Amino acid sequence: MGNNEQNRISYFPDSVINEIAPPERFTFPFYYEPHPLTKIAAAELQHYLETQTDLDHNFGLTTDKEKMVIGKMFGVLVVRDRDGKLGYLSACSGKLAGSNDHPKFVPPVFDMLVENSFFLKEQEVIDAINTEIEEIGSDDNYNRLKLDIEQLSAQSLKEIAAFKKQLKINKEIRGERREENKNSTDEHNAALVEADLSKQSHYDRHRLRVITAEWKQCIEDTRTKVTAFDIHIEALKNERKERSAALQLQLFEQYAFLNKAGKSKSLHDIFTPTAFGKPPSGAGECATPKLLQFAFVSGYEPLAMAEFWWGAAPKSEIRKHKQFYPACAGKCKPILTHMLEGLLIDDNPFLVPAKKTAKLEIVYEDECLLVVNKPAGLRSVPGVDIHDSVYSRLSATLVDTEPLLVHRLDMGTSGLLVVAKTPEVHKHIQKQFLDRTVSKRYTALLSKVIAQAEGEITLPLCADLYNRPRQLVCFETGKKSITRWKAVESTGAMTKVHFWPLTGRTHQLRMHAAHELGLNAPIVGDDLYGTAATRLYLHAAYLAFVHPKTKEKISFEVEEDF
């Protein structure tokens, strides 16, 4: 393939064009099977990354531990140029080796690192403020004064406590003298003694007030000197905050994205109507928006996209080297909704309802509840765009009863679901789920052979706020999740396992299977954490709980069909 360094496009040879027809519609970015042309482009880009020696970036694929390991998402965009020739563009999410200037990759929508740019100039001012804050924070006089406050406070407490102890002794002595004075027959002398004792008492209280006031004034004088430093630091922090906010807003306005019709829209305008209210960090720096922007500016027609991960996975996310992934929902979806306006796009598979032939089997039913076997691909409850679900199907068949789902299964997961017929029954069984007294067993087919026979996985999970419904592993804010597992059999390059979830976190089994700190083997067909297939090979096979009316334990088991 030839490579035009001037406009960053790599052209497909005639042999490829003659064999592979270009797509009729653009890729749906959030769920796709890469088009053959994007696979060829991605393979060439990966070969470039493997053989490029001048790229000073540590992807974590070697034993180099001196530099921080940063895996990256890369993207390719198949385009038709002004002359009708087919080629592709390449991009990297974010900076690469600390720079935006790479001849192989399209430039960012806005390059904040250009020499003398407003961003760098303002960043210098903010950096200077940070330096001044750090200098004040490490000032010897400032730190000595703060230490003096601690020492003076401790010393004052000690001295005042000792003085109070002495005052108590003085009071006890005066008490003894008063008792002796009561027996005196000399009334005049007794009056003089009482007056002297009273004078001593007043003097002791006065000395306590004086000592307390002196220490308070001493500490306050020192604290006033410290406050002068603190006020300066706070003023600098406020200035930094205001400058950072203004700089961020200016950046948001500079990131202006085009679409097919040539309509431009800034990051600020794109994200203002969203739930975020403002662009999240890194918005606009992902590969696909960069690629589309360059294509529109250059007059190219976008035909297909694909993104893949290159390098070691971050500890929080599930990312596999060389594997294709959809564009992120939180940062990219609002941008791409604008940029793809006017293009013919592949159908959104999330809006395709489950086939009506996918039967919802009722495993058990009485006057209190139902237990159903949900087919893969059917929602538990209606979605925004798809009404067909376990709930809607049961609502259509049950007479004078609203189905109340006690728990849910992911759309791709098949298996046992409990449905209550009354609020009382729902509350009773739901409490068993909350108390973790319900016994559950899942069967899954994993995409690798597992060396161990069984074990337990404990990982803290939390939602990926910018890429829902994906989950993250986070040891700071994540909630504890525990799964016991046991290998059942291995077949070729896969392993069938049983899972016993001891907690009920979102995507718990999928995360525990796929994450490198878990089994490092995504469930077959897991389109979020692994590779899509005809279905997600996860099945809720066994369920046992106490019947709300009979108070007896009942259990159900439905074998997986894979």
Tab-separated table of N, CA and C in Angstrom, residues 408-531:
chain	number	residue	atom	x	y	z
A	408	ARG	N	-33.344	-9.737	38.480
A	408	ARG	CA	-33.237	-9.646	37.028
A	408	ARG	C	-32.023	-10.416	36.530
A	409	LEU	N	-32.073	-10.734	35.261
A	409	LEU	CA	-30.922	-11.308	34.564
A	409	LEU	C	-30.587	-10.405	33.383
A	410	ASP	N	-29.291	-10.306	33.046
A	410	ASP	CA	-28.902	-9.557	31.853
A	410	ASP	C	-29.647	-10.109	30.641
A	411	MET	N	-29.860	-9.259	29.657
A	411	MET	CA	-30.597	-9.673	28.474
A	411	MET	C	-29.964	-10.913	27.836
A	412	GLY	N	-28.641	-10.984	27.820
A	412	GLY	CA	-27.968	-12.112	27.183
A	412	GLY	C	-27.940	-13.379	28.009
A	413	THR	N	-28.244	-13.275	29.297
A	413	THR	CA	-28.192	-14.429	30.193
A	413	THR	C	-29.533	-15.172	30.164
A	414	SER	N	-29.465	-16.472	30.058
A	414	SER	CA	-30.675	-17.293	30.128
A	414	SER	C	-30.799	-17.871	31.535
A	415	GLY	N	-31.998	-18.429	31.829
A	415	GLY	CA	-32.132	-19.151	33.089
A	415	GLY	C	-33.255	-18.708	33.987
A	416	LEU	N	-33.165	-19.108	35.238
A	416	LEU	CA	-34.258	-19.033	36.193
A	416	LEU	C	-34.463	-17.629	36.777
A	417	LEU	N	-35.719	-17.208	36.743
A	417	LEU	CA	-36.143	-15.933	37.312
A	417	LEU	C	-37.357	-16.165	38.203
A	418	VAL	N	-37.383	-15.493	39.356
A	418	VAL	CA	-38.526	-15.600	40.270
A	418	VAL	C	-39.423	-14.380	40.086
A	419	VAL	N	-40.712	-14.619	39.954
A	419	VAL	CA	-41.680	-13.544	39.760
A	419	VAL	C	-42.781	-13.687	40.812
A	420	ALA	N	-42.989	-12.639	41.607
A	420	ALA	CA	-44.026	-12.659	42.648
A	420	ALA	C	-45.353	-12.193	42.070
A	421	LYS	N	-46.439	-12.652	42.698
A	421	LYS	CA	-47.783	-12.261	42.253
A	421	LYS	C	-48.415	-11.208	43.150
A	422	THR	N	-47.840	-11.000	44.339
A	422	THR	CA	-48.362	-9.980	45.243
A	422	THR	C	-47.192	-9.198	45.843
A	423	PRO	N	-47.445	-7.960	46.299
A	423	PRO	CA	-46.370	-7.180	46.934
A	423	PRO	C	-45.802	-7.857	48.175
A	424	GLU	N	-46.658	-8.575	48.917
A	424	GLU	CA	-46.193	-9.244	50.135
A	424	GLU	C	-45.200	-10.359	49.797
A	425	VAL	N	-45.539	-11.140	48.788
A	425	VAL	CA	-44.646	-12.222	48.368
A	425	VAL	C	-43.340	-11.638	47.816
A	426	HIS	N	-43.461	-10.557	47.031
A	426	HIS	CA	-42.279	-9.894	46.478
A	426	HIS	C	-41.341	-9.444	47.592
A	427	LYS	N	-41.910	-8.816	48.617
A	427	LYS	CA	-41.109	-8.321	49.732
A	427	LYS	C	-40.433	-9.476	50.475
A	428	HIS	N	-41.160	-10.579	50.656
A	428	HIS	CA	-40.634	-11.731	51.399
A	428	HIS	C	-39.437	-12.355	50.682
A	429	ILE	N	-39.592	-12.591	49.374
A	429	ILE	CA	-38.506	-13.255	48.630
A	429	ILE	C	-37.354	-12.284	48.390
A	430	GLN	N	-37.682	-11.017	48.143
A	430	GLN	CA	-36.622	-10.033	47.915
A	430	GLN	C	-35.721	-9.906	49.141
A	431	LYS	N	-36.343	-9.994	50.336
A	431	LYS	CA	-35.536	-9.932	51.566
A	431	LYS	C	-34.553	-11.091	51.630
A	432	GLN	N	-34.965	-12.264	51.127
A	432	GLN	CA	-34.052	-13.407	51.098
A	432	GLN	C	-32.863	-13.127	50.171
A	433	PHE	N	-33.140	-12.473	49.061
A	433	PHE	CA	-32.038	-12.094	48.161
A	433	PHE	C	-31.109	-11.093	48.845
A	434	LEU	N	-31.703	-10.095	49.511
A	434	LEU	CA	-30.898	-9.078	50.187
A	434	LEU	C	-30.091	-9.677	51.330
A	435	ASP	N	-30.680	-10.644	52.026
A	435	ASP	CA	-29.987	-11.308	53.141
A	435	ASP	C	-29.017	-12.388	52.658
A	436	ARG	N	-28.987	-12.616	51.338
A	436	ARG	CA	-28.091	-13.595	50.701
A	436	ARG	C	-28.340	-15.016	51.206
A	437	THR	N	-29.611	-15.323	51.431
A	437	THR	CA	-29.956	-16.682	51.849
A	437	THR	C	-30.475	-17.504	50.669
A	438	VAL	N	-30.587	-16.867	49.511
A	438	VAL	CA	-31.006	-17.582	48.297
A	438	VAL	C	-29.798	-18.287	47.700
A	439	SER	N	-29.955	-19.548	47.359
A	439	SER	CA	-28.868	-20.302	46.722
A	439	SER	C	-28.984	-20.186	45.206
A	440	LYS	N	-27.877	-19.800	44.562
A	440	LYS	CA	-27.873	-19.621	43.110
A	440	LYS	C	-26.649	-20.302	42.518
A	441	ARG	N	-26.838	-20.910	41.367
A	441	ARG	CA	-25.702	-21.478	40.633
A	441	ARG	C	-25.873	-21.166	39.158
A	442	TYR	N	-24.818	-20.683	38.553
A	442	TYR	CA	-24.807	-20.376	37.123
A	442	TYR	C	-23.842	-21.324	36.414
A	443	THR	N	-24.115	-21.548	35.160
A	443	THR	CA	-23.201	-22.300	34.305
A	443	THR	C	-22.717	-21.364	33.202
A	444	ALA	N	-21.424	-21.395	32.920
A	444	ALA	CA	-20.864	-20.520	31.891
A	444	ALA	C	-19.834	-21.280	31.073
A	445	LEU	N	-19.682	-20.858	29.841
A	445	LEU	CA	-18.644	-21.387	28.961
A	445	LEU	C	-17.599	-20.303	28.804
A	446	LEU	N	-16.380	-20.581	29.263
A	446	LEU	CA	-15.300	-19.600	29.215
A	446	LEU	C	-14.446	-19.793	27.968
A	447	SER	N	-13.826	-18.705	27.523
A	447	SER	CA	-13.118	-18.686	26.244
A	447	SER	C	-11.696	-19.230	26.317
A	448	LYS	N	-11.310	-19.790	27.453
A	448	LYS	CA	-9.962	-20.363	27.609
A	448	LYS	C	-10.046	-21.633	28.447
A	449	VAL	N	-8.983	-22.395	28.398
A	449	VAL	CA	-8.854	-23.546	29.298
A	449	VAL	C	-8.310	-23.030	30.618
A	450	ILE	N	-8.989	-23.344	31.714
A	450	ILE	CA	-8.596	-22.881	33.044
A	450	ILE	C	-7.733	-23.940	33.716
A	451	ALA	N	-6.559	-23.536	34.192
A	451	ALA	CA	-5.629	-24.488	34.795
A	451	ALA	C	-6.132	-24.999	36.139
A	452	GLN	N	-6.680	-24.099	36.966
A	452	GLN	CA	-7.163	-24.497	38.286
A	452	GLN	C	-8.474	-25.268	38.177
A	453	ALA	N	-8.768	-26.038	39.228
A	453	ALA	CA	-10.009	-26.805	39.248
A	453	ALA	C	-11.152	-26.025	39.886
A	454	GLU	N	-10.846	-25.180	40.852
A	454	GLU	CA	-11.870	-24.409	41.539
A	454	GLU	C	-11.204	-23.284	42.309
A	455	GLY	N	-12.016	-22.371	42.827
A	455	GLY	CA	-11.452	-21.265	43.598
A	455	GLY	C	-12.512	-20.251	43.968
A	456	GLU	N	-12.038	-19.128	44.488
A	456	GLU	CA	-12.926	-18.034	44.881
A	456	GLU	C	-12.317	-16.729	44.400
A	457	ILE	N	-13.167	-15.860	43.852
A	457	ILE	CA	-12.723	-14.572	43.308
A	457	ILE	C	-13.340	-13.458	44.142
A	458	THR	N	-12.503	-12.511	44.561
A	458	THR	CA	-12.974	-11.345	45.301
A	458	THR	C	-12.418	-10.098	44.635
A	459	LEU	N	-13.298	-9.288	44.080
A	459	LEU	CA	-12.883	-8.045	43.417
A	459	LEU	C	-13.878	-6.932	43.759
A	460	PRO	N	-13.392	-5.716	44.047
A	460	PRO	CA	-14.304	-4.590	44.295
A	460	PRO	C	-14.754	-3.980	42.972
A	461	LEU	N	-16.059	-3.900	42.755
A	461	LEU	CA	-16.599	-3.437	41.476
A	461	LEU	C	-17.376	-2.132	41.637
A	462	CYS	N	-17.310	-1.310	40.594
A	462	CYS	CA	-18.127	-0.097	40.549
A	462	CYS	C	-18.465	0.198	39.091
A	463	ALA	N	-19.455	1.052	38.878
A	463	ALA	CA	-19.900	1.376	37.522
A	463	ALA	C	-18.879	2.271	36.826
A	464	ASP	N	-18.689	2.049	35.536
A	464	ASP	CA	-17.901	2.946	34.700
A	464	ASP	C	-18.840	4.078	34.280
A	465	LEU	N	-18.769	5.197	34.973
A	465	LEU	CA	-19.736	6.276	34.789
A	465	LEU	C	-19.766	6.817	33.369
A	466	TYR	N	-18.626	6.750	32.678
A	466	TYR	CA	-18.553	7.308	31.324
A	466	TYR	C	-18.710	6.241	30.248
A	467	ASN	N	-18.974	5.012	30.655
A	467	ASN	CA	-19.109	3.951	29.651
A	467	ASN	C	-20.078	2.885	30.140
A	468	ARG	N	-21.227	3.321	30.588
A	468	ARG	CA	-22.239	2.366	31.058
A	468	ARG	C	-22.699	1.484	29.906
A	469	PRO	N	-23.044	0.214	30.173
A	469	PRO	CA	-23.197	-0.409	31.500
A	469	PRO	C	-21.930	-1.119	31.994
A	470	ARG	N	-20.776	-0.838	31.372
A	470	ARG	CA	-19.540	-1.512	31.782
A	470	ARG	C	-19.222	-1.236	33.246
A	471	GLN	N	-18.546	-2.206	33.857
A	471	GLN	CA	-18.116	-2.079	35.241
A	471	GLN	C	-16.592	-1.969	35.301
A	472	LEU	N	-16.101	-1.464	36.430
A	472	LEU	CA	-14.668	-1.310	36.655
A	472	LEU	C	-14.273	-2.022	37.942
A	473	VAL	N	-13.006	-2.388	38.036
A	473	VAL	CA	-12.434	-2.845	39.300
A	473	VAL	C	-11.797	-1.633	39.958
A	474	CYS	N	-12.240	-1.293	41.159
A	474	CYS	CA	-11.701	-0.129	41.864
A	474	CYS	C	-11.510	-0.476	43.330
A	475	PHE	N	-10.249	-0.458	43.780
A	475	PHE	CA	-9.947	-0.836	45.160
A	475	PHE	C	-10.189	0.315	46.142
A	476	GLU	N	-10.581	1.488	45.625
A	476	GLU	CA	-10.862	2.624	46.496
A	476	GLU	C	-12.364	2.788	46.738
A	477	THR	N	-13.152	2.742	45.681
A	477	THR	CA	-14.591	3.014	45.824
A	477	THR	C	-15.472	1.817	45.469
A	478	GLY	N	-14.873	0.740	44.950
A	478	GLY	CA	-15.662	-0.409	44.520
A	478	GLY	C	-16.304	-1.161	45.682
A	479	LYS	N	-17.432	-1.822	45.377
A	479	LYS	CA	-18.115	-2.643	46.378
A	479	LYS	C	-17.636	-4.090	46.265
A	480	LYS	N	-17.473	-4.709	47.406
A	480	LYS	CA	-16.947	-6.072	47.450
A	480	LYS	C	-17.855	-7.039	46.686
A	481	SER	N	-17.246	-7.890	45.883
A	481	SER	CA	-18.005	-8.921	45.164
A	481	SER	C	-17.244	-10.240	45.264
A	482	ILE	N	-17.978	-11.311	45.553
A	482	ILE	CA	-17.362	-12.619	45.800
A	482	ILE	C	-18.064	-13.684	44.967
A	483	THR	N	-17.282	-14.517	44.304
A	483	THR	CA	-17.833	-15.624	43.516
A	483	THR	C	-17.002	-16.883	43.753
A	484	ARG	N	-17.681	-17.980	44.086
A	484	ARG	CA	-17.016	-19.287	44.089
A	484	ARG	C	-17.220	-19.912	42.717
A	485	TRP	N	-16.227	-20.672	42.261
A	485	TRP	CA	-16.351	-21.291	40.947
A	485	TRP	C	-15.707	-22.679	40.949
A	486	LYS	N	-16.133	-23.493	39.998
A	486	LYS	CA	-15.571	-24.832	39.854
A	486	LYS	C	-15.634	-25.232	38.381
A	487	ALA	N	-14.513	-25.708	37.855
A	487	ALA	CA	-14.472	-26.165	36.471
A	487	ALA	C	-15.236	-27.484	36.341
A	488	VAL	N	-16.071	-27.570	35.320
A	488	VAL	CA	-16.858	-28.779	35.084
A	488	VAL	C	-16.190	-29.659	34.036
A	489	GLU	N	-15.829	-29.054	32.907
A	489	GLU	CA	-15.133	-29.796	31.864
A	489	GLU	C	-14.483	-28.815	30.898
A	490	SER	N	-13.451	-29.289	30.203
A	490	SER	CA	-12.776	-28.501	29.175
A	490	SER	C	-13.055	-29.134	27.823
A	491	THR	N	-13.369	-28.263	26.856
A	491	THR	CA	-13.626	-28.761	25.506
A	491	THR	C	-12.802	-27.939	24.527
A	492	GLY	N	-11.721	-28.488	24.035
A	492	GLY	CA	-10.861	-27.767	23.098
A	492	GLY	C	-10.215	-26.577	23.765
A	493	ALA	N	-10.587	-25.372	23.347
A	493	ALA	CA	-9.989	-24.154	23.892
A	493	ALA	C	-10.924	-23.454	24.871
A	494	MET	N	-11.942	-24.171	25.363
A	494	MET	CA	-12.913	-23.564	26.267
A	494	MET	C	-13.105	-24.419	27.522
A	495	THR	N	-13.682	-23.789	28.546
A	495	THR	CA	-13.941	-24.483	29.810
A	495	THR	C	-15.354	-24.172	30.279
A	496	LYS	N	-16.085	-25.206	30.620
A	496	LYS	CA	-17.400	-25.002	31.222
A	496	LYS	C	-17.218	-24.958	32.734
A	497	VAL	N	-17.798	-23.949	33.375
A	497	VAL	CA	-17.639	-23.786	34.820
A	497	VAL	C	-18.993	-23.567	35.478
A	498	HIS	N	-19.029	-23.836	36.783
A	498	HIS	CA	-20.164	-23.459	37.616
A	498	HIS	C	-19.743	-22.260	38.451
A	499	PHE	N	-20.638	-21.282	38.557
A	499	PHE	CA	-20.414	-20.090	39.376
A	499	PHE	C	-21.436	-20.056	40.494
A	500	TRP	N	-20.965	-19.731	41.699
A	500	TRP	CA	-21.858	-19.481	42.831
A	500	TRP	C	-21.620	-18.039	43.301
A	501	PRO	N	-22.429	-17.092	42.869
A	501	PRO	CA	-22.224	-15.704	43.312
A	501	PRO	C	-22.661	-15.525	44.755
A	502	LEU	N	-21.729	-15.099	45.606
A	502	LEU	CA	-22.046	-14.880	47.020
A	502	LEU	C	-22.487	-13.446	47.271
A	503	THR	N	-22.296	-12.593	46.272
A	503	THR	CA	-22.837	-11.233	46.288
A	503	THR	C	-23.548	-11.015	44.952
A	504	GLY	N	-24.240	-9.909	44.826
A	504	GLY	CA	-25.045	-9.698	43.621
A	504	GLY	C	-24.748	-8.395	42.911
A	505	ARG	N	-23.482	-8.157	42.550
A	505	ARG	CA	-23.117	-6.918	41.861
A	505	ARG	C	-23.429	-7.008	40.359
A	506	THR	N	-23.636	-5.855	39.757
A	506	THR	CA	-23.888	-5.787	38.318
A	506	THR	C	-22.711	-6.381	37.547
A	507	HIS	N	-23.012	-7.288	36.608
A	507	HIS	CA	-21.997	-7.934	35.747
A	507	HIS	C	-20.915	-8.663	36.560
A	508	GLN	N	-21.257	-9.085	37.774
A	508	GLN	CA	-20.254	-9.705	38.643
A	508	GLN	C	-19.590	-10.914	37.994
A	509	LEU	N	-20.388	-11.847	37.483
A	509	LEU	CA	-19.822	-13.067	36.905
A	509	LEU	C	-19.037	-12.765	35.638
A	510	ARG	N	-19.527	-11.834	34.837
A	510	ARG	CA	-18.834	-11.479	33.601
A	510	ARG	C	-17.494	-10.826	33.910
A	511	MET	N	-17.467	-9.959	34.913
A	511	MET	CA	-16.215	-9.307	35.309
A	511	MET	C	-15.244	-10.306	35.933
A	512	HIS	N	-15.748	-11.159	36.815
A	512	HIS	CA	-14.879	-12.135	37.483
A	512	HIS	C	-14.287	-13.129	36.493
A	513	ALA	N	-15.038	-13.431	35.447
A	513	ALA	CA	-14.511	-14.335	34.417
A	513	ALA	C	-13.448	-13.644	33.574
A	514	ALA	N	-13.704	-12.386	33.179
A	514	ALA	CA	-12.862	-11.730	32.183
A	514	ALA	C	-11.636	-11.028	32.757
A	515	HIS	N	-11.731	-10.466	33.959
A	515	HIS	CA	-10.635	-9.643	34.476
A	515	HIS	C	-9.393	-10.473	34.759
A	516	GLU	N	-8.233	-9.852	34.552
A	516	GLU	CA	-6.963	-10.576	34.743
A	516	GLU	C	-6.745	-10.970	36.199
A	517	LEU	N	-7.388	-10.270	37.128
A	517	LEU	CA	-7.297	-10.649	38.536
A	517	LEU	C	-8.338	-11.699	38.916
A	518	GLY	N	-9.202	-12.026	37.944
A	518	GLY	CA	-10.157	-13.114	38.126
A	518	GLY	C	-9.657	-14.332	37.382
A	519	LEU	N	-10.480	-14.855	36.463
A	519	LEU	CA	-10.075	-16.039	35.689
A	519	LEU	C	-9.384	-15.668	34.381
A	520	ASN	N	-9.424	-14.382	34.028
A	520	ASN	CA	-8.761	-13.899	32.805
A	520	ASN	C	-9.241	-14.681	31.588
A	521	ALA	N	-10.523	-15.025	31.577
A	521	ALA	CA	-11.120	-15.801	30.479
A	521	ALA	C	-12.565	-15.337	30.302
A	522	PRO	N	-12.810	-14.377	29.413
A	522	PRO	CA	-14.175	-13.877	29.228
A	522	PRO	C	-15.157	-14.992	28.888
A	523	ILE	N	-16.377	-14.830	29.310
A	523	ILE	CA	-17.430	-15.771	28.936
A	523	ILE	C	-17.631	-15.694	27.426
A	524	VAL	N	-17.767	-16.823	26.798
A	524	VAL	CA	-17.978	-16.862	25.346
A	524	VAL	C	-19.232	-16.048	25.007
A	525	GLY	N	-19.093	-15.171	24.014
A	525	GLY	CA	-20.220	-14.351	23.597
A	525	GLY	C	-20.420	-13.093	24.411
A	526	ASP	N	-19.487	-12.782	25.314
A	526	ASP	CA	-19.617	-11.567	26.117
A	526	ASP	C	-19.172	-10.373	25.279
A	527	ASP	N	-20.138	-9.625	24.764
A	527	ASP	CA	-19.806	-8.521	23.858
A	527	ASP	C	-19.272	-7.291	24.580
A	528	LEU	N	-19.320	-7.249	25.904
A	528	LEU	CA	-18.777	-6.131	26.656
A	528	LEU	C	-17.340	-6.362	27.096
A	529	TYR	N	-17.068	-7.558	27.583
A	529	TYR	CA	-15.758	-7.838	28.165
A	529	TYR	C	-14.968	-8.894	27.392
A	530	GLY	N	-15.533	-9.376	26.316
A	530	GLY	CA	-14.848	-10.381	25.507
A	530	GLY	C	-15.173	-10.179	24.044
A	531	THR	N	-15.606	-11.229	23.384
A	531	THR	CA	-15.922	-11.179	21.960
A	531	THR	C	-17.346	-11.657	21.737
